[in-house]
CSV table of C-alpha atoms in Angstrom, one decimal:
chain,number,residue,atom,x,y,z
A,140,UNK,CA,68.1,48.4,127.8
A,141,UNK,CA,68.8,47.9,131.5
A,142,UNK,CA,72.1,49.3,132.7
A,143,UNK,CA,74.8,46.9,133.5
A,144,UNK,CA,74.8,48.4,136.8
A,145,UNK,CA,71.2,47.1,137.5
A,146,UNK,CA,72.3,43.9,139.5
A,147,UNK,CA,70.0,42.3,141.9
A,148,UNK,CA,72.5,42.4,144.6
A,149,UNK,CA,72.6,46.1,144.7
A,150,UNK,CA,69.0,46.9,143.8
A,151,UNK,CA,65.8,46.4,145.5
A,152,UNK,CA,63.5,44.0,143.6
A,153,UNK,CA,60.8,46.6,143.6
A,154,UNK,CA,63.0,48.9,141.5
A,155,UNK,CA,63.7,46.0,139.2
A,156,UNK,CA,60.0,45.3,138.8
A,157,UNK,CA,59.2,48.8,138.1
A,158,UNK,CA,61.8,49.0,135.4
A,159,UNK,CA,60.8,45.8,133.9
A,160,UNK,CA,57.1,46.9,133.7
A,161,UNK,CA,58.0,50.2,132.3
A,162,UNK,CA,60.4,49.0,129.6
A,163,UNK,CA,58.1,46.3,128.3
A,164,UNK,CA,55.4,48.9,127.3
A,165,UNK,CA,55.6,51.5,124.8
A,166,UNK,CA,52.5,52.9,126.6
A,167,UNK,CA,52.2,52.5,130.4
A,168,UNK,CA,50.1,55.5,130.0
A,169,UNK,CA,47.4,53.4,128.6
A,170,UNK,CA,47.8,50.7,131.2
A,171,UNK,CA,44.6,51.1,133.5
A,172,UNK,CA,41.9,48.7,133.2
A,173,UNK,CA,38.3,50.1,132.6
A,174,UNK,CA,36.9,50.7,136.2
A,175,UNK,CA,34.2,52.8,137.8
A,176,UNK,CA,34.7,56.5,138.6
A,177,UNK,CA,34.9,55.8,142.5
A,178,UNK,CA,38.1,53.6,142.1
A,179,UNK,CA,41.4,55.4,142.1
A,180,UNK,CA,44.9,53.9,141.1
A,181,UNK,CA,46.3,51.3,143.4
A,182,UNK,CA,49.7,50.9,142.0
A,183,UNK,CA,52.2,52.4,144.3
A,184,UNK,CA,55.1,54.1,142.3
A,185,UNK,CA,57.9,56.5,143.1
A,186,UNK,CA,59.0,59.6,141.2
A,187,UNK,CA,62.5,60.0,139.8
A,188,UNK,CA,63.4,62.0,142.9
A,189,UNK,CA,62.4,59.2,145.2
A,190,UNK,CA,59.2,61.1,146.4
A,191,UNK,CA,56.0,59.3,146.5
A,192,UNK,CA,53.6,60.2,144.0
A,193,UNK,CA,50.2,61.8,144.5
A,194,UNK,CA,47.5,59.4,143.7
A,195,UNK,CA,44.6,61.2,142.5
A,196,UNK,CA,41.2,60.2,140.9
A,197,UNK,CA,39.8,60.4,137.4
A,198,UNK,CA,40.7,63.3,135.2
A,199,UNK,CA,39.3,62.2,132.1
A,200,UNK,CA,36.8,59.9,130.3
A,201,UNK,CA,37.2,58.6,126.6
A,202,UNK,CA,34.2,56.4,125.8
A,203,UNK,CA,34.4,53.6,128.3
A,204,UNK,CA,38.0,54.2,129.4
A,205,UNK,CA,39.5,56.6,132.0
A,206,UNK,CA,42.7,58.4,132.7
A,207,UNK,CA,43.9,58.9,136.3
A,208,UNK,CA,46.0,61.7,137.4
A,209,UNK,CA,48.7,59.2,138.6
A,210,UNK,CA,48.7,57.8,135.0
A,211,UNK,CA,50.5,61.0,133.9
A,212,UNK,CA,53.2,60.7,136.6
A,213,UNK,CA,53.7,56.9,135.4
A,214,UNK,CA,54.1,58.2,131.8
A,215,UNK,CA,56.9,60.7,132.9
A,216,UNK,CA,58.5,57.8,134.9
A,217,UNK,CA,58.5,55.5,132.0
A,218,UNK,CA,60.3,58.1,130.0
A,219,UNK,CA,63.0,58.9,132.6
A,220,UNK,CA,63.2,55.2,133.3
A,221,UNK,CA,64.6,54.7,129.7
A,222,UNK,CA,67.1,57.4,129.6
A,223,UNK,CA,64.7,60.2,128.3
A,224,UNK,CA,64.2,63.9,129.3
A,225,UNK,CA,60.8,65.1,130.4
A,226,UNK,CA,61.8,68.7,131.1
A,227,UNK,CA,59.9,70.0,127.9
A,228,UNK,CA,56.7,67.9,128.3
A,229,UNK,CA,54.1,69.4,130.0
A,230,UNK,CA,51.4,67.6,132.1
A,231,UNK,CA,48.9,68.9,129.5
A,232,UNK,CA,51.0,67.3,126.7
A,233,UNK,CA,51.2,64.1,128.4
A,234,UNK,CA,47.5,64.0,128.9
A,235,UNK,CA,46.9,64.5,125.4
A,236,UNK,CA,49.0,61.3,124.6
A,237,UNK,CA,47.1,59.3,127.2
A,238,UNK,CA,43.9,60.6,125.5
A,239,UNK,CA,44.9,59.4,122.0
A,240,UNK,CA,45.8,55.8,123.3
A,241,UNK,CA,42.5,55.4,124.9
A,242,UNK,CA,40.7,56.7,121.8
A,243,UNK,CA,42.4,54.3,119.7
A,244,UNK,CA,41.5,51.5,122.0
A,245,UNK,CA,38.0,52.7,122.2
A,246,UNK,CA,37.7,52.9,118.6
A,247,UNK,CA,39.3,49.4,118.1
A,248,UNK,CA,36.3,47.9,119.8
A,249,UNK,CA,33.8,49.9,118.1
A,250,UNK,CA,35.5,48.7,114.6
A,251,UNK,CA,35.3,45.0,116.0
A,252,UNK,CA,39.1,44.7,116.0
A,253,UNK,CA,39.6,41.3,117.5
A,254,UNK,CA,42.6,40.5,119.9
A,255,UNK,CA,42.5,36.8,120.9
A,256,UNK,CA,43.0,35.6,124.1
A,257,UNK,CA,45.7,33.2,122.9
A,258,UNK,CA,47.7,36.3,121.7
A,259,UNK,CA,47.4,38.0,125.0
A,260,UNK,CA,48.3,34.9,126.9
A,261,UNK,CA,51.5,34.7,124.8
A,262,UNK,CA,52.4,38.3,125.3
A,263,UNK,CA,51.7,37.9,129.1
A,264,UNK,CA,54.0,34.9,129.4
A,265,UNK,CA,56.9,36.6,127.6
A,266,UNK,CA,56.8,39.6,130.0
A,267,UNK,CA,56.0,37.5,133.0
A,268,UNK,CA,58.9,35.4,132.1
A,269,UNK,CA,61.2,38.3,132.1
A,270,UNK,CA,60.0,39.8,135.3
A,271,UNK,CA,60.5,36.4,136.9
A,272,UNK,CA,63.9,36.2,135.7
A,273,UNK,CA,64.8,39.4,137.1
A,274,UNK,CA,63.3,38.9,140.6
A,275,UNK,CA,63.2,35.2,140.7
A,276,UNK,CA,59.6,34.7,142.2
A,277,UNK,CA,56.2,35.5,140.6
A,278,UNK,CA,54.9,35.9,144.1
A,279,UNK,CA,57.0,39.0,144.5
A,280,UNK,CA,55.5,40.5,141.2
A,281,UNK,CA,52.2,39.8,142.5
A,282,UNK,CA,52.8,41.5,146.0
A,283,UNK,CA,54.5,44.6,144.3
A,284,UNK,CA,51.3,45.3,142.4
A,285,UNK,CA,49.3,44.8,145.5
A,286,UNK,CA,47.3,41.9,144.1
A,287,UNK,CA,45.8,38.9,146.2
A,288,UNK,CA,46.7,36.1,144.0
A,289,UNK,CA,48.5,35.2,140.9
A,290,UNK,CA,45.3,34.9,138.8
A,291,UNK,CA,44.0,38.2,140.0
A,292,UNK,CA,47.5,40.0,139.0
A,293,UNK,CA,47.1,37.9,135.5
A,294,UNK,CA,43.5,39.2,134.9
A,295,UNK,CA,44.9,42.8,135.7
A,296,UNK,CA,47.9,42.4,133.4
A,297,UNK,CA,45.7,40.8,130.6
A,298,UNK,CA,43.5,44.0,130.8
A,299,UNK,CA,46.7,46.2,130.4
A,300,UNK,CA,47.9,44.0,127.4
A,301,UNK,CA,44.7,43.9,125.6
A,302,UNK,CA,44.1,47.7,125.9
A,303,UNK,CA,47.5,48.2,124.4
A,304,UNK,CA,47.2,45.9,121.6
A,305,UNK,CA,43.8,47.2,120.7
A,306,UNK,CA,45.4,50.7,120.5
A,307,UNK,CA,48.2,49.5,118.4
A,308,UNK,CA,45.9,47.4,116.1
A,309,UNK,CA,43.6,50.6,115.6
A,310,UNK,CA,46.5,52.9,114.6
A,311,UNK,CA,47.9,50.4,112.2
A,312,UNK,CA,44.8,49.9,110.5
A,313,UNK,CA,44.7,53.8,109.8
A,314,UNK,CA,48.2,53.9,108.7
A,315,UNK,CA,48.0,50.7,106.5
A,316,UNK,CA,45.0,52.2,104.7
A,317,UNK,CA,47.1,55.0,103.3
A,318,UNK,CA,48.5,54.8,100.0
A,319,UNK,CA,50.5,57.3,97.9
A,320,UNK,CA,50.9,57.8,94.2
A,321,UNK,CA,53.9,58.8,92.2
A,322,UNK,CA,52.5,62.1,91.3
A,323,UNK,CA,52.0,62.7,95.0
A,324,UNK,CA,55.5,62.1,95.8
A,325,UNK,CA,56.6,64.3,93.0
A,326,UNK,CA,54.3,67.0,94.4
A,327,UNK,CA,55.8,66.6,97.8
A,328,UNK,CA,59.3,67.1,96.7
A,329,UNK,CA,58.5,70.0,94.6
A,330,UNK,CA,57.0,71.7,97.7
A,331,UNK,CA,60.1,71.4,99.7
A,332,UNK,CA,62.2,74.8,99.5
A,333,UNK,CA,65.8,74.2,98.2
A,334,UNK,CA,67.0,75.4,101.4
A,335,UNK,CA,65.1,72.8,103.3
A,336,UNK,CA,65.8,69.7,101.1
A,337,UNK,CA,67.0,66.9,103.7
A,338,UNK,CA,70.5,65.5,103.6
A,339,UNK,CA,71.1,61.8,103.5
A,340,UNK,CA,74.3,60.3,104.9
A,341,UNK,CA,76.8,58.1,103.2
A,342,UNK,CA,75.6,55.0,102.1
A,343,UNK,CA,76.8,51.7,100.5
A,344,UNK,CA,75.4,48.7,98.5
A,345,UNK,CA,76.5,45.3,99.6
A,346,UNK,CA,76.3,41.9,98.0
A,347,UNK,CA,77.1,38.4,99.5
A,348,UNK,CA,77.5,35.1,98.7
A,349,UNK,CA,76.3,32.2,101.2
A,350,UNK,CA,77.5,28.7,101.4
A,351,UNK,CA,75.6,26.4,103.9
A,352,UNK,CA,77.2,23.4,105.5
A,353,UNK,CA,75.7,20.2,104.0
A,354,UNK,CA,73.9,18.0,106.6
A,355,UNK,CA,73.8,14.3,106.2
A,356,UNK,CA,70.5,12.5,105.6
A,357,UNK,CA,70.9,10.6,108.8
A,358,UNK,CA,71.1,13.9,110.8
A,359,UNK,CA,67.9,15.2,109.0
A,360,UNK,CA,66.2,12.0,109.5
A,361,UNK,CA,66.8,12.2,113.4
A,362,UNK,CA,65.2,15.6,113.6
A,363,UNK,CA,62.2,14.3,111.4
A,364,UNK,CA,61.8,11.3,113.9
A,365,UNK,CA,62.1,13.6,116.9
A,366,UNK,CA,59.4,16.0,115.6
A,367,UNK,CA,57.1,13.0,114.7
A,368,UNK,CA,57.5,11.7,118.4
A,369,UNK,CA,56.4,15.0,119.7
A,370,UNK,CA,53.5,15.2,117.3
A,371,UNK,CA,52.4,11.7,118.6
A,372,UNK,CA,52.7,12.9,122.2
A,373,UNK,CA,50.5,15.8,121.5
A,374,UNK,CA,48.0,13.7,119.8
A,375,UNK,CA,48.1,11.6,122.9
A,376,UNK,CA,47.1,14.4,125.3
A,377,UNK,CA,50.5,16.5,125.8
A,378,UNK,CA,50.4,20.2,125.6
A,379,UNK,CA,51.7,21.6,122.3
A,380,UNK,CA,52.7,24.8,124.1
A,381,UNK,CA,54.7,23.2,126.6
A,382,UNK,CA,56.5,21.0,124.1
A,383,UNK,CA,57.3,24.3,122.1
A,384,UNK,CA,58.9,25.8,125.3
A,385,UNK,CA,61.1,22.8,125.9
A,386,UNK,CA,62.2,21.9,122.5
A,387,UNK,CA,61.7,24.6,119.9
A,388,UNK,CA,64.6,26.5,118.6
A,389,UNK,CA,62.7,29.5,117.4
A,390,UNK,CA,63.8,32.3,119.9
A,391,UNK,CA,60.9,34.6,118.6
A,392,UNK,CA,58.1,31.9,119.6
A,393,UNK,CA,59.3,29.4,121.9
A,394,UNK,CA,59.0,31.5,125.1
A,395,UNK,CA,55.1,31.9,124.0
A,396,UNK,CA,54.7,28.1,123.4
A,397,UNK,CA,55.4,28.5,119.8
A,398,UNK,CA,52.5,31.1,119.1
A,399,UNK,CA,52.2,33.2,115.9
A,400,UNK,CA,49.2,34.9,114.5
A,401,UNK,CA,49.5,35.3,110.7
A,402,UNK,CA,47.7,36.0,107.3
A,403,UNK,CA,48.9,35.7,103.8
A,404,UNK,CA,50.8,38.9,103.9
A,405,UNK,CA,52.8,38.1,107.0
A,406,UNK,CA,56.5,37.7,106.3
A,407,UNK,CA,56.9,33.9,106.8
A,408,UNK,CA,58.7,32.0,104.1
A,409,UNK,CA,56.6,30.2,101.5
A,410,UNK,CA,56.8,26.8,102.8
A,411,UNK,CA,55.6,27.7,106.2
A,412,UNK,CA,52.7,29.7,104.8
A,413,UNK,CA,51.6,26.9,102.5
A,414,UNK,CA,51.5,24.4,105.4
A,415,UNK,CA,49.8,26.8,107.9
A,416,UNK,CA,47.0,27.5,105.5
A,417,UNK,CA,46.5,24.1,104.4
A,418,UNK,CA,45.6,22.8,108.0
A,419,UNK,CA,42.1,22.8,109.7
A,420,UNK,CA,41.7,23.8,113.3
A,421,UNK,CA,43.3,21.6,115.8
A,422,UNK,CA,45.3,19.8,112.9
A,423,UNK,CA,49.0,19.2,113.5
A,424,UNK,CA,51.2,19.0,110.4
A,425,UNK,CA,53.8,16.3,109.7
A,426,UNK,CA,57.2,17.6,109.8
A,427,UNK,CA,58.3,19.8,107.0
A,428,UNK,CA,61.5,21.7,105.8
A,429,UNK,CA,62.3,25.4,105.5
A,430,UNK,CA,65.7,27.2,105.2
A,431,UNK,CA,65.6,27.3,109.1
A,432,UNK,CA,65.4,23.7,109.8
A,433,UNK,CA,62.2,21.4,110.3
A,434,UNK,CA,58.9,22.3,111.7
A,435,UNK,CA,55.5,21.1,112.7
A,436,UNK,CA,52.5,23.3,113.0
A,437,UNK,CA,49.4,23.1,115.2
A,438,UNK,CA,46.6,25.5,114.0
A,439,UNK,CA,44.6,26.8,116.9
A,440,UNK,CA,42.1,29.1,115.1
A,441,UNK,CA,41.0,30.4,111.8
A,442,UNK,CA,39.5,33.7,111.7
A,443,UNK,CA,38.8,34.8,108.2
A,444,UNK,CA,42.0,35.3,106.5
A,445,UNK,CA,44.1,35.1,109.8
A,446,UNK,CA,45.5,31.9,111.5
A,447,UNK,CA,46.3,31.4,114.9
A,448,UNK,CA,49.0,28.6,115.4
A,449,UNK,CA,51.9,27.2,117.3
A,450,UNK,CA,55.0,25.6,115.9
A,451,UNK,CA,58.1,23.9,117.0
A,452,UNK,CA,61.4,24.2,115.1
A,453,UNK,CA,64.2,22.0,115.3
A,454,UNK,CA,67.4,22.4,113.1
A,455,UNK,CA,69.7,19.2,112.4
A,456,UNK,CA,73.3,19.6,114.0
A,457,UNK,CA,75.9,20.5,111.6
A,458,UNK,CA,78.9,18.4,112.1
A,459,UNK,CA,82.5,19.9,112.3
A,460,UNK,CA,83.4,18.2,108.9
A,461,UNK,CA,80.5,19.7,107.2
A,462,UNK,CA,81.7,23.1,108.2
A,463,UNK,CA,85.2,22.3,107.1
A,464,UNK,CA,83.8,21.4,103.5
A,465,UNK,CA,81.8,24.7,103.5
A,466,UNK,CA,84.7,26.7,104.1
A,467,UNK,CA,86.8,24.9,101.5
A,468,UNK,CA,84.0,25.5,99.1
A,469,UNK,CA,83.6,29.2,99.6
A,470,UNK,CA,87.5,29.7,99.5
A,471,UNK,CA,87.4,28.3,96.1
A,472,UNK,CA,84.7,30.5,95.0
A,473,UNK,CA,86.7,33.5,96.4
A,474,UNK,CA,89.6,32.4,94.4
A,475,UNK,CA,87.8,32.3,91.2
A,476,UNK,CA,86.5,35.9,91.8
A,477,UNK,CA,89.9,37.4,92.8
A,478,UNK,CA,91.5,35.9,89.8
A,479,UNK,CA,88.8,37.5,87.7
A,480,UNK,CA,87.8,34.0,86.6
A,481,UNK,CA,84.1,34.9,87.6
A,482,UNK,CA,82.5,38.0,88.6
A,483,UNK,CA,81.1,38.3,92.1
A,484,UNK,CA,77.5,38.6,90.9
A,485,UNK,CA,77.8,35.6,88.4
A,486,UNK,CA,79.5,33.5,91.4
A,487,UNK,CA,76.5,34.4,93.5
A,488,UNK,CA,74.0,33.5,90.8
A,489,UNK,CA,75.6,30.1,90.5
A,490,UNK,CA,77.2,29.2,93.7
A,491,UNK,CA,75.4,30.9,96.5
A,492,UNK,CA,72.9,28.9,98.7
A,493,UNK,CA,70.9,32.0,99.5
A,494,UNK,CA,67.7,32.0,97.5
A,495,UNK,CA,66.8,35.5,98.4
A,496,UNK,CA,69.7,37.1,97.1
A,497,UNK,CA,70.8,34.7,94.5
A,498,UNK,CA,68.8,35.8,91.6
A,499,UNK,CA,70.1,39.6,91.9
A,500,UNK,CA,73.7,38.8,92.2
A,501,UNK,CA,74.0,38.5,95.9
A,502,UNK,CA,72.7,42.1,96.4
A,503,UNK,CA,71.4,42.6,100.0
A,504,UNK,CA,68.0,44.5,100.6
A,505,UNK,CA,67.8,46.9,103.4
A,506,UNK,CA,64.9,45.6,105.7
A,507,UNK,CA,64.2,49.0,107.0
A,508,UNK,CA,63.9,50.8,103.6
A,509,UNK,CA,63.3,47.9,101.0
A,510,UNK,CA,65.9,49.4,98.8
A,511,UNK,CA,69.5,48.2,98.1
A,512,UNK,CA,71.2,51.1,100.1
A,513,UNK,CA,72.4,51.0,103.6
A,514,UNK,CA,73.2,54.2,105.6
A,515,UNK,CA,76.3,53.7,107.5
A,516,UNK,CA,75.1,55.2,110.7
A,517,UNK,CA,72.0,53.2,110.7
A,518,UNK,CA,73.6,49.8,109.4
A,519,UNK,CA,73.3,46.8,111.3
A,520,UNK,CA,76.3,46.8,113.8
A,521,UNK,CA,77.3,43.2,112.6
A,522,UNK,CA,76.9,44.0,108.9
A,523,UNK,CA,79.0,47.2,109.3
A,524,UNK,CA,81.8,45.6,111.3
A,525,UNK,CA,81.8,42.8,108.2
A,526,UNK,CA,82.1,45.9,105.5
A,527,UNK,CA,83.7,48.9,106.9
A,528,UNK,CA,87.1,48.1,106.2
A,529,UNK,CA,86.7,46.7,102.8
A,530,UNK,CA,88.0,48.6,99.8
A,531,UNK,CA,85.9,49.0,96.6
A,532,UNK,CA,85.5,45.7,94.8
A,533,UNK,CA,87.6,43.9,97.4
A,534,UNK,CA,85.9,40.4,98.5
A,535,UNK,CA,86.1,39.6,102.3
A,536,UNK,CA,87.7,36.5,103.6
A,537,UNK,CA,85.4,33.9,104.3
A,538,UNK,CA,83.3,34.7,107.3
A,539,UNK,CA,81.6,32.0,109.7
A,540,UNK,CA,78.3,33.6,110.9
A,541,UNK,CA,75.4,32.3,112.8
A,542,UNK,CA,71.8,33.7,112.6
A,543,UNK,CA,69.5,34.2,115.6
A,544,UNK,CA,68.4,30.5,115.5
A,545,UNK,CA,72.0,29.6,115.6
A,546,UNK,CA,72.1,28.4,112.1
A,547,UNK,CA,75.8,28.5,110.7
A,548,UNK,CA,76.9,29.5,107.2
A,549,UNK,CA,80.2,30.9,105.6
A,550,UNK,CA,79.7,34.2,103.7
A,551,UNK,CA,81.7,36.2,101.2
A,552,UNK,CA,81.0,40.0,101.2
A,553,UNK,CA,81.7,42.8,99.0
A,554,UNK,CA,80.8,46.4,98.8
A,555,UNK,CA,79.5,47.3,95.2
A,556,UNK,CA,78.8,50.8,95.4
A,557,UNK,CA,79.4,53.9,97.7
A,558,UNK,CA,77.1,57.0,97.8
A,559,UNK,CA,78.6,60.1,99.6
A,560,UNK,CA,76.5,62.1,101.9
A,561,UNK,CA,74.4,64.3,99.9
A,562,UNK,CA,71.3,66.7,99.5
A,563,UNK,CA,68.3,64.7,98.6
A,564,UNK,CA,68.1,64.1,94.8
A,565,UNK,CA,64.5,63.3,93.3
A,566,UNK,CA,65.8,60.7,90.9
A,567,UNK,CA,68.4,59.1,93.1
A,568,UNK,CA,66.6,59.1,96.3
A,569,UNK,CA,63.3,58.3,95.1
A,570,UNK,CA,62.5,55.5,97.6
A,571,UNK,CA,63.5,57.7,100.7
A,572,UNK,CA,61.5,60.7,99.4
A,573,UNK,CA,58.3,58.4,98.8
A,574,UNK,CA,58.8,57.2,102.3
A,575,UNK,CA,58.8,61.0,103.7
A,576,UNK,CA,55.9,61.6,101.6
A,577,UNK,CA,53.9,58.6,102.6
A,578,UNK,CA,54.7,59.4,106.4
A,579,UNK,CA,53.3,62.9,106.0
A,580,UNK,CA,50.2,61.6,104.4
A,581,UNK,CA,49.9,59.2,107.2
A,582,UNK,CA,50.0,61.7,109.8
A,583,UNK,CA,47.3,63.9,108.0
A,584,UNK,CA,45.3,60.8,107.9
A,585,UNK,CA,45.7,60.2,111.5
A,586,UNK,CA,44.9,63.9,112.2
A,587,UNK,CA,41.8,63.6,110.3
A,588,UNK,CA,40.8,60.4,112.1
A,589,UNK,CA,41.2,62.2,115.6
A,590,UNK,CA,39.1,65.1,114.4
A,591,UNK,CA,36.1,62.7,113.2
A,592,UNK,CA,36.2,60.4,116.1
A,593,UNK,CA,36.5,63.0,118.8
A,594,UNK,CA,33.2,64.5,117.5
A,595,UNK,CA,31.4,61.0,117.8
A,596,UNK,CA,33.1,59.9,121.1
A,597,UNK,CA,31.9,60.7,124.6
A,598,UNK,CA,35.0,62.5,126.2
A,599,UNK,CA,35.0,64.4,129.5
A,600,UNK,CA,37.9,66.1,131.0
A,601,UNK,CA,37.9,67.2,134.7
A,602,UNK,CA,39.4,69.9,137.0
A,603,UNK,CA,42.5,72.0,136.0
A,604,UNK,CA,43.1,70.0,132.8
A,605,UNK,CA,40.1,71.8,131.3
A,606,UNK,CA,42.6,74.8,131.0
A,607,UNK,CA,44.8,72.7,128.6
A,608,UNK,CA,45.7,73.7,125.2
A,609,UNK,CA,45.9,70.5,123.2
A,610,UNK,CA,46.8,69.6,119.7
A,611,UNK,CA,43.6,67.7,119.3
A,612,UNK,CA,40.1,69.2,120.0
A,613,UNK,CA,39.6,67.1,123.2
A,614,UNK,CA,37.7,69.9,124.9
A,615,UNK,CA,35.2,70.1,121.8
A,616,UNK,CA,35.4,73.9,121.6
């Protein structure tokens, strides 16, 4: 996150652009387009000390990709710009990471991994919008990166994004192919010496009951009519992407013109998937409802099992009277639970409006681990604030909450179980142990992948870096 002190009034816009650029990429280190050996880096950057960096030539080739000496300096700058320490990272180690990213991207192309132009445009729009918000003018961005026009800068920026996306998709492909059996998990746990067993922090299990304010049929129809009007405008020639930027209430996609790429396994609600996979290329759906509100979808491309689409979400306005009725309803539910007329779990099953938790008595699933436990030190701050002061079996007062899309609901929350900090136990902590075992297996799979691909790929390291000791066999000794 940018420091609160980084105000435009007190900092040169060039510094802001540098920080914006670095923070938006996990790997600026893979941020050079494929260029000829005679070309050197043109991007002027400054080291943390304020000294101008040495801009040198090519130090390595990986397939069609190159690494410049200045890329290492940029990698250091990225880490320090995000508050990290680089004192224990050698230039050889940093080069090793650069080479990994280049090999991922190179092999992604060999494996015919496709990164669509529409997806890159969406990513670019998001990042450019952020940069422009910080400095106020895209021409300042273009001038800082020493490009002659907006189009030239976008071409340069597109190459950066594409390489980064190719690398991440290649790594994901390797990791997703790794599976682990219960027997492998058991053997992994048995190999850990008792003195080295991990310790898990204090955890809790939480359940909730959700009551949604009721929206009138009239308010719903207003939204449906609005979406139908937008749909007709698009059919008459208007830009769907522009309409999404202007009117969609989905913060995750509206800045990108409503763009999403998805397949059958992507974690969208069923109603959205059903509509998305029922449409042909270029077709626009009629308005349909999900738990988030009403949508229309336009499919741009269908590639095998993947769909590239744009959508617009508009949720009906919840009147104050509906909020008041929802609070009264959830207060009555709470009274029944507190008076022992009904258990919290049974009340969740019969009264909660949240489909995802209703069937299991309101128990929440940790999105990071997919089990029911939440480690206190890693719990979402909002959820922690809601449960931290609750005693065992105590039911919270009605809580008015709003999700990231602004949808308001009332909740009751209770802590159903507390687990003290403890040394790993195979039976009690199987899910966590399985995750550790899977990560170890994935690391080994990545290591083997590097061993195999390095042998089959043209790799050249130049000058003093030939003396480096790398984790991977980049020098092919």
